[in-house]
CSV table of N, CA and C in Angstrom, one decimal:
chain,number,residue,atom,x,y,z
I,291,UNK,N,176.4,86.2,104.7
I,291,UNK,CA,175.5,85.1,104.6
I,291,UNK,C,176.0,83.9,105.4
I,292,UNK,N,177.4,83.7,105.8
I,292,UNK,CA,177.7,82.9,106.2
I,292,UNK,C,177.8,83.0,107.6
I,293,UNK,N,177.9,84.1,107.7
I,293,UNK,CA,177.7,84.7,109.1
I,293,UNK,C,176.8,84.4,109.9
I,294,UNK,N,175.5,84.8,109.5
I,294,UNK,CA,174.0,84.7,109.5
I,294,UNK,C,173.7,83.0,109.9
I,295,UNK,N,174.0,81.9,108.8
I,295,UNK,CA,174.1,80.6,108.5
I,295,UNK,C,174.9,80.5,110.2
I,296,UNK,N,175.8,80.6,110.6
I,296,UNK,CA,176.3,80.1,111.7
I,296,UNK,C,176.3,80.7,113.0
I,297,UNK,N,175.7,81.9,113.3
I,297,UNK,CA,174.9,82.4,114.5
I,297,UNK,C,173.5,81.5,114.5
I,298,UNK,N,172.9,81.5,113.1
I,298,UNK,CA,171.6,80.7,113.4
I,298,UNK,C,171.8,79.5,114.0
I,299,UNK,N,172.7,78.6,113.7
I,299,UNK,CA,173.3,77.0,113.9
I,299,UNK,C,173.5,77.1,115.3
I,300,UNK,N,174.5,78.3,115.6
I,300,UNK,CA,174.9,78.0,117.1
I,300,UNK,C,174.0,78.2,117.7
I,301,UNK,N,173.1,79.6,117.7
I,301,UNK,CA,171.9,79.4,118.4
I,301,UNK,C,170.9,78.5,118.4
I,302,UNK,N,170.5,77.7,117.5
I,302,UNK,CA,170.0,76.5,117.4
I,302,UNK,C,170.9,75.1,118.3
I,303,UNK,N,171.8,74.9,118.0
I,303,UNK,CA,173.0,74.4,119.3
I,303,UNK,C,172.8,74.3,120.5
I,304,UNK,N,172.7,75.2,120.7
I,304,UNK,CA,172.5,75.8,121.9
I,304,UNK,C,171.4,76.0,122.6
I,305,UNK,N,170.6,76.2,122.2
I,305,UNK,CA,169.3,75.9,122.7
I,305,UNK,C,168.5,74.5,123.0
I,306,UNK,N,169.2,73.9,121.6
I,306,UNK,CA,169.0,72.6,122.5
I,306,UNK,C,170.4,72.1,123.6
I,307,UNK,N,170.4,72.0,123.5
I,307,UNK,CA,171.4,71.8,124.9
I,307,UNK,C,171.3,72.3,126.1
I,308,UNK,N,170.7,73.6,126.2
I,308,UNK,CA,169.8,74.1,127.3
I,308,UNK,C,168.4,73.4,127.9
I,309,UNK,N,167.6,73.3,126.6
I,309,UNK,CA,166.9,72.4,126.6
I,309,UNK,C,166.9,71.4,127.2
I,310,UNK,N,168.1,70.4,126.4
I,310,UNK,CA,168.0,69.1,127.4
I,310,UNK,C,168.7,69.1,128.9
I,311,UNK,N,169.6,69.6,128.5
I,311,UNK,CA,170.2,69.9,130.2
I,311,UNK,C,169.5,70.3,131.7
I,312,UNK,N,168.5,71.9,131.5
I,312,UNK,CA,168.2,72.3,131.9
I,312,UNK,C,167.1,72.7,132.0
I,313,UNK,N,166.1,73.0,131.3
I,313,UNK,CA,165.2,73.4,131.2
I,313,UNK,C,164.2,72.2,131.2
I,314,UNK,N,164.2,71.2,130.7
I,314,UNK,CA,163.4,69.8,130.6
I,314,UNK,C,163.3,69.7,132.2
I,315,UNK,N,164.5,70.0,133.1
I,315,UNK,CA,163.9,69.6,134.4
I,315,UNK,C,162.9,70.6,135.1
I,316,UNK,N,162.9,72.1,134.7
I,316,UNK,CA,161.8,72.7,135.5
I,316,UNK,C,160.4,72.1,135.0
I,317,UNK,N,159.6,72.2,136.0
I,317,UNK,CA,158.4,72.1,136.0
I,317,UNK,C,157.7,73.5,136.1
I,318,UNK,N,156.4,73.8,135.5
I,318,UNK,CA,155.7,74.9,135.8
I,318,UNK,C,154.7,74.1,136.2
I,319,UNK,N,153.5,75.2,136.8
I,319,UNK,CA,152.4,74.5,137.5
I,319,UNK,C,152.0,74.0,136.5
I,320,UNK,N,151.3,73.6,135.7
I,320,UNK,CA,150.8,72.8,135.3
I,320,UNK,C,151.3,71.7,134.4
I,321,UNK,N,152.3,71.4,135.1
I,321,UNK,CA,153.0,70.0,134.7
I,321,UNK,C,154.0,70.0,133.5
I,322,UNK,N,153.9,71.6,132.9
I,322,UNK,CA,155.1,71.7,131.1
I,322,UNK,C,155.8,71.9,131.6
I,323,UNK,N,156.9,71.8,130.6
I,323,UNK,CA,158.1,72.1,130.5
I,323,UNK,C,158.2,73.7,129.7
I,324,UNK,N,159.1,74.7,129.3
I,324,UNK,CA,158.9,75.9,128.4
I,324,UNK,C,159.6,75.3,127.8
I,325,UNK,N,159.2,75.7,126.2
I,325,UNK,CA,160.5,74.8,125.0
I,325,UNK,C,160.9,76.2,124.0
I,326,UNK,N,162.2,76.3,124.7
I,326,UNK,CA,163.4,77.2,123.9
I,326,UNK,C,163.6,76.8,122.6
I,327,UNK,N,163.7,75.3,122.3
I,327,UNK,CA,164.2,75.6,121.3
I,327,UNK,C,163.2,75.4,119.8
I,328,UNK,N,161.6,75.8,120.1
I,328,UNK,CA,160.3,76.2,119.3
I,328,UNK,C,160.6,77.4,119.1
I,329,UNK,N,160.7,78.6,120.4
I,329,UNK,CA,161.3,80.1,120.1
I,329,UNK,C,162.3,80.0,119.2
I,330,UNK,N,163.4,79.5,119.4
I,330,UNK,CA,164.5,79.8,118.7
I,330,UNK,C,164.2,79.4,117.5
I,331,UNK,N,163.2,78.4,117.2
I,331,UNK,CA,163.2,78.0,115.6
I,331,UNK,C,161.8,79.3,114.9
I,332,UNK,N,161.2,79.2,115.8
I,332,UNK,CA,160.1,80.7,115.5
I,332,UNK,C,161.4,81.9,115.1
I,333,UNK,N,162.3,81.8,115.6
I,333,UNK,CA,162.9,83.2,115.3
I,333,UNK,C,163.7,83.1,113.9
I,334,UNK,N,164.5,81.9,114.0
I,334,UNK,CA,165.2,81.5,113.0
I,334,UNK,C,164.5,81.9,111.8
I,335,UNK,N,163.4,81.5,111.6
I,335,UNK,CA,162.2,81.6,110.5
I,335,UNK,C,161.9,82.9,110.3
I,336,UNK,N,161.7,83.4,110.9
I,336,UNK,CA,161.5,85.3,111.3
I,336,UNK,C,162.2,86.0,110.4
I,337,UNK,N,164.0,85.4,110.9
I,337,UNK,CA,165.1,86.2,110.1
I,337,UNK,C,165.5,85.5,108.9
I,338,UNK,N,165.5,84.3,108.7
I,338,UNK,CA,165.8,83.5,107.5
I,338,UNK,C,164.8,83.4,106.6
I,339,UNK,N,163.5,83.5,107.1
I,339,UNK,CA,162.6,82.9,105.9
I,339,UNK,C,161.8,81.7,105.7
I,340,UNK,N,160.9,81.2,105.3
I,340,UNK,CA,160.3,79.7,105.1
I,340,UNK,C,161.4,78.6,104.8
I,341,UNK,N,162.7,78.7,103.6
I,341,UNK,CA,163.1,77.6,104.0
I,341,UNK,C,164.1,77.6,105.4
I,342,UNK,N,164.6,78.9,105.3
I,342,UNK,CA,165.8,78.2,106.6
I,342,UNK,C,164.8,77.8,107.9
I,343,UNK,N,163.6,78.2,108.2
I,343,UNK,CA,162.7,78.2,109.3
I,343,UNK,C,162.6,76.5,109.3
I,344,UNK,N,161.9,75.8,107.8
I,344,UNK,CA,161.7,74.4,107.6
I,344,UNK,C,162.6,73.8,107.9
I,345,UNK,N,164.3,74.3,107.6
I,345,UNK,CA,165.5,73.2,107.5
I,345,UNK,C,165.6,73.4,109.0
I,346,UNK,N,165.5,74.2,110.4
I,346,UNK,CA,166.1,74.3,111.5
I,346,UNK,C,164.8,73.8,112.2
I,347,UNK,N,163.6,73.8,111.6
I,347,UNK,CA,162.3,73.0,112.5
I,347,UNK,C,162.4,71.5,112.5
I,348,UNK,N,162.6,71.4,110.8
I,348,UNK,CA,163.2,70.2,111.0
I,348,UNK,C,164.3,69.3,111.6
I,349,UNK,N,165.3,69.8,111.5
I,349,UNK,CA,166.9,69.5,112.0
I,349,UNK,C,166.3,69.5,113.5
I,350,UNK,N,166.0,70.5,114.1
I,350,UNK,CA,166.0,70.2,115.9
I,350,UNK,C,165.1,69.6,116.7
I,351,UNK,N,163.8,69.6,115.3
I,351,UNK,CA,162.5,68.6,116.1
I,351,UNK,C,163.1,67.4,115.9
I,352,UNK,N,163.9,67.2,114.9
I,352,UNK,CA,164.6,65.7,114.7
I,352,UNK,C,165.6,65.0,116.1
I,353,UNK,N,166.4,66.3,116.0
I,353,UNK,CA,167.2,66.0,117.4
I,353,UNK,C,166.8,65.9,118.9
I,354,UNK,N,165.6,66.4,119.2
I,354,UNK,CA,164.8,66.8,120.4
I,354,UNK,C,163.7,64.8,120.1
I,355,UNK,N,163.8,64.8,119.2
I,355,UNK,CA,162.8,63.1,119.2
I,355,UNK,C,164.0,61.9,119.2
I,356,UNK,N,165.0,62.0,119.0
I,356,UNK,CA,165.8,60.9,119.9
I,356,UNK,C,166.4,61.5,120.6
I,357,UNK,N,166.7,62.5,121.0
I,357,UNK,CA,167.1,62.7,122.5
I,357,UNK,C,166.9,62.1,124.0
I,358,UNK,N,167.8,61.5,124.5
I,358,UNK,CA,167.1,60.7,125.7
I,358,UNK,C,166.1,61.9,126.4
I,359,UNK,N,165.2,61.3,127.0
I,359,UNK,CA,164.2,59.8,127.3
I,359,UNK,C,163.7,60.1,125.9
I,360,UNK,N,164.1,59.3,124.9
I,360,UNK,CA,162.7,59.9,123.9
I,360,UNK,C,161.9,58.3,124.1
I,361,UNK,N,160.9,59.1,124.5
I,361,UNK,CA,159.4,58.8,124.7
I,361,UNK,C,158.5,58.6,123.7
I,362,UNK,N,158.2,59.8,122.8
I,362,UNK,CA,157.4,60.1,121.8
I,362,UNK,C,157.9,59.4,120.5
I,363,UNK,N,157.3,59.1,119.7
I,363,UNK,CA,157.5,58.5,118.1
I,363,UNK,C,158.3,59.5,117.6
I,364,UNK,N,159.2,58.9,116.6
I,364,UNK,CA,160.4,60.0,115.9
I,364,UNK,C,159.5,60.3,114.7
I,365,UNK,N,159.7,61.8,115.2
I,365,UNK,CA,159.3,62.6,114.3
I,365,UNK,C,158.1,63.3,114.5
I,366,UNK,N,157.8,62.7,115.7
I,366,UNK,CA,156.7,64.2,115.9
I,366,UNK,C,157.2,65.2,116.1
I,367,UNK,N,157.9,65.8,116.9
I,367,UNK,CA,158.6,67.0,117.1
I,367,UNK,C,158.9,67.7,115.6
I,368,UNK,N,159.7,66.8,115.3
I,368,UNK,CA,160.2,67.4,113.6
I,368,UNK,C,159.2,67.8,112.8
I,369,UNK,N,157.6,66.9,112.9
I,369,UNK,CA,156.6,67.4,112.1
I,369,UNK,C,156.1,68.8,112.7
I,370,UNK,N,156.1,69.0,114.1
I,370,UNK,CA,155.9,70.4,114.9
I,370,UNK,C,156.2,71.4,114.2
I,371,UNK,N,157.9,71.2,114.7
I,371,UNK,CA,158.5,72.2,114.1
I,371,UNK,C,159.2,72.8,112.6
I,372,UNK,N,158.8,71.6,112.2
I,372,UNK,CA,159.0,72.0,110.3
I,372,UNK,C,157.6,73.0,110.2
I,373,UNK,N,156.5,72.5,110.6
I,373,UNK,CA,155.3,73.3,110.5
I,373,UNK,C,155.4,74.7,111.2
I,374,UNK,N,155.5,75.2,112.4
I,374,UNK,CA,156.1,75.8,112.8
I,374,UNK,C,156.9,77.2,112.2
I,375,UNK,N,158.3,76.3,111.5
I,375,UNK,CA,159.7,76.9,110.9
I,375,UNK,C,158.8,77.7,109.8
I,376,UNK,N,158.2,76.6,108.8
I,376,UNK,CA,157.9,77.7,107.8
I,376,UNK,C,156.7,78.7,107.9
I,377,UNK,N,155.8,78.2,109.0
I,377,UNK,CA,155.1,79.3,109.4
I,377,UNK,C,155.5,80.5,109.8
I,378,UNK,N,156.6,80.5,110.5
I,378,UNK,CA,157.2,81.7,110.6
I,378,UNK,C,158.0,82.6,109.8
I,379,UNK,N,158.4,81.6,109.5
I,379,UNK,CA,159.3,82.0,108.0
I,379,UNK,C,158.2,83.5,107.1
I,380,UNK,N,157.2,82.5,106.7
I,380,UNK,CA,155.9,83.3,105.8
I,380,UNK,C,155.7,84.8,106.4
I,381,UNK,N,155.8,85.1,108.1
I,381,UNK,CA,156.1,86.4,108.9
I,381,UNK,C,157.0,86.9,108.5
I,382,UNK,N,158.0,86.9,107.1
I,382,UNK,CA,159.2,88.0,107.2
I,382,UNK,C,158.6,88.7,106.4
I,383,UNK,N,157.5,89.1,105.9
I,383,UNK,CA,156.9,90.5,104.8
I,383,UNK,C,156.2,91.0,105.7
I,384,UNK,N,155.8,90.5,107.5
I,384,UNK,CA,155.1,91.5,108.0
I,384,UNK,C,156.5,92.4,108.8
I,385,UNK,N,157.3,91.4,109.1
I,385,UNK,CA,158.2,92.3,110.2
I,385,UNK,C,158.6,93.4,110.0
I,386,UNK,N,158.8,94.0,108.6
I,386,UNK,CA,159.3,94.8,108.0
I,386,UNK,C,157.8,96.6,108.5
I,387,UNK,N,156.9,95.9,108.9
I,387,UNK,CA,155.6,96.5,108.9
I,387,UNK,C,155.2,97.0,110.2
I,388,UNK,N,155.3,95.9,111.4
I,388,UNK,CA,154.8,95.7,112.4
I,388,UNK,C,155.3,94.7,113.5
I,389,UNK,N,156.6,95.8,114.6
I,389,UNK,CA,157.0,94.3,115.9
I,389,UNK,C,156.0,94.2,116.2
I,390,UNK,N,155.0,94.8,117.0
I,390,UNK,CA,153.9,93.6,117.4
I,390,UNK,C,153.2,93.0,116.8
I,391,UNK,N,152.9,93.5,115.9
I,391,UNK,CA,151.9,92.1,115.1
I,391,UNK,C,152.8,91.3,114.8
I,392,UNK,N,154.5,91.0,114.5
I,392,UNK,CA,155.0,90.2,114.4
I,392,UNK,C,155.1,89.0,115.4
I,393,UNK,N,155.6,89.9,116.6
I,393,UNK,CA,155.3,89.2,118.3
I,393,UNK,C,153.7,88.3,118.6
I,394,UNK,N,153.1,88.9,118.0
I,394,UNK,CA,152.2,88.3,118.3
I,394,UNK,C,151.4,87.2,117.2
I,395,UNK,N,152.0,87.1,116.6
I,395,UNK,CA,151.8,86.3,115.4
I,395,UNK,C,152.6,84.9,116.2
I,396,UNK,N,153.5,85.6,116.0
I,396,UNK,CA,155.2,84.6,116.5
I,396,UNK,C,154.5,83.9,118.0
I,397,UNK,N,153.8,84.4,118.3
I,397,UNK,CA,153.3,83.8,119.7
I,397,UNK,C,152.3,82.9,119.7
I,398,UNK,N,151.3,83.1,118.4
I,398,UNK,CA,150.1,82.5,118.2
I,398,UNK,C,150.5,81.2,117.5
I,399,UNK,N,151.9,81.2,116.9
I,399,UNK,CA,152.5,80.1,116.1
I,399,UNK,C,153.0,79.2,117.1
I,400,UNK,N,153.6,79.6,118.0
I,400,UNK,CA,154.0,79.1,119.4
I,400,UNK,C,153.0,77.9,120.2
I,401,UNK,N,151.9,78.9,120.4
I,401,UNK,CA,151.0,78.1,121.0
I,401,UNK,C,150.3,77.4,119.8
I,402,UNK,N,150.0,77.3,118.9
I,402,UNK,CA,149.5,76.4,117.6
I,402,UNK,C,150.8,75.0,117.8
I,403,UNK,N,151.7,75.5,117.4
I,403,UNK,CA,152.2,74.1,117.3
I,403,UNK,C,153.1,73.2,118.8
I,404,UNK,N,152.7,73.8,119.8
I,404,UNK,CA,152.6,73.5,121.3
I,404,UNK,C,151.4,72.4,121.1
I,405,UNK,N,150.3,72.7,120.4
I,405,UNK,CA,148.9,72.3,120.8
I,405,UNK,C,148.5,70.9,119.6
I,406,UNK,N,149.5,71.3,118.3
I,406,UNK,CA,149.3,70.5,117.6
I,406,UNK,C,150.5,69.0,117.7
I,407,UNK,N,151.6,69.5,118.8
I,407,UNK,CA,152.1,67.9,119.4
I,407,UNK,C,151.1,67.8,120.2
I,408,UNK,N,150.4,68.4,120.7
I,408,UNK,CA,149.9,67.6,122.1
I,408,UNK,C,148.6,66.7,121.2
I,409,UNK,N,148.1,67.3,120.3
I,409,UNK,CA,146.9,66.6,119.7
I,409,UNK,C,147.5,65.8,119.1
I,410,UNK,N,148.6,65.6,118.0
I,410,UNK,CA,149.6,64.4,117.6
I,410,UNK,C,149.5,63.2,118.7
I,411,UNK,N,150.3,63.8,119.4
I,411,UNK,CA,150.4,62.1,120.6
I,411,UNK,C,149.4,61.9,120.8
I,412,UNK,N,148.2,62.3,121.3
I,412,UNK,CA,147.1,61.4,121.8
I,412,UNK,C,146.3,60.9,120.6
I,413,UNK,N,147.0,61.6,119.3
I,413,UNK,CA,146.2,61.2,118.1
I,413,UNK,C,146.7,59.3,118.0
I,414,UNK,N,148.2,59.4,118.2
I,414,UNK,CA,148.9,58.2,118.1
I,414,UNK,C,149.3,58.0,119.1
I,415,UNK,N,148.9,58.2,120.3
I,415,UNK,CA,148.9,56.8,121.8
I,415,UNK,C,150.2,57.2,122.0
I,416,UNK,N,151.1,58.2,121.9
I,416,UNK,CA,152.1,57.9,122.5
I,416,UNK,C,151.9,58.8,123.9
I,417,UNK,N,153.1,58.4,125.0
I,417,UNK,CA,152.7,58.4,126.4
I,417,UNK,C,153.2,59.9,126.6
């Protein structure tokens, strides 16, 4: 269990750090950024369950909203990915059933809460 608890941590660690380091500077065509560390909290949730999914959506949207440049109001990200975390989490009675419907669930969660910061900020003006 403890094991589990600290693979999840470091990969959560870690991803953001990649994140901010590295990945924040690619651009894709259409002006995003890809955010690793949504996957990694989709996955987190996958293997842990609704709460560890909540406590690592929360914990890294937290850290990703004051992270320099933070731009955005604290706590949108955190609200993302808490929403997010335990959404995926609720996916651990299918995995047992179906990788791709898992995958593709995990994907649809992805783009859901991608779409639900972007409607957040322009809900509340931030830039």
């Amino acid at each position: 269990m403890r094991t589990r608890f600290a693979v999840g941590a470091g990969a959560l660690v870690a991803s953001l750090l990649v994140q901010l380091t590295i990945v924040n500077g690619l651009q894709l065509p259409g002006g995003g950024v890809p955010d690793l560390v949504l996957l990694c909290v989709i996955a987190v949730g996958v293997v842990g369950g609704p709460r560890c999914g909540l406590l690592a959506g929360f914990t890294t949207g937290l850290a990703l909203d004051v992270a320099p440049p933070a731009i955005d109001l604290v706590g949108q990200y955190a609200l993302g990915f808490c929403l997010a975390g335990y959404a995926s989490g609720m996916l651990r009675a299918i995995v047992s059933r179906s990788v791709v419907l898992t995958l593709a669930a995990a994907a649809a969660i992805a783009v859901t809460a991608e779409a639900f910061a972007a409607c957040l900020s322009l809900v509340l003006g931030s830039p």
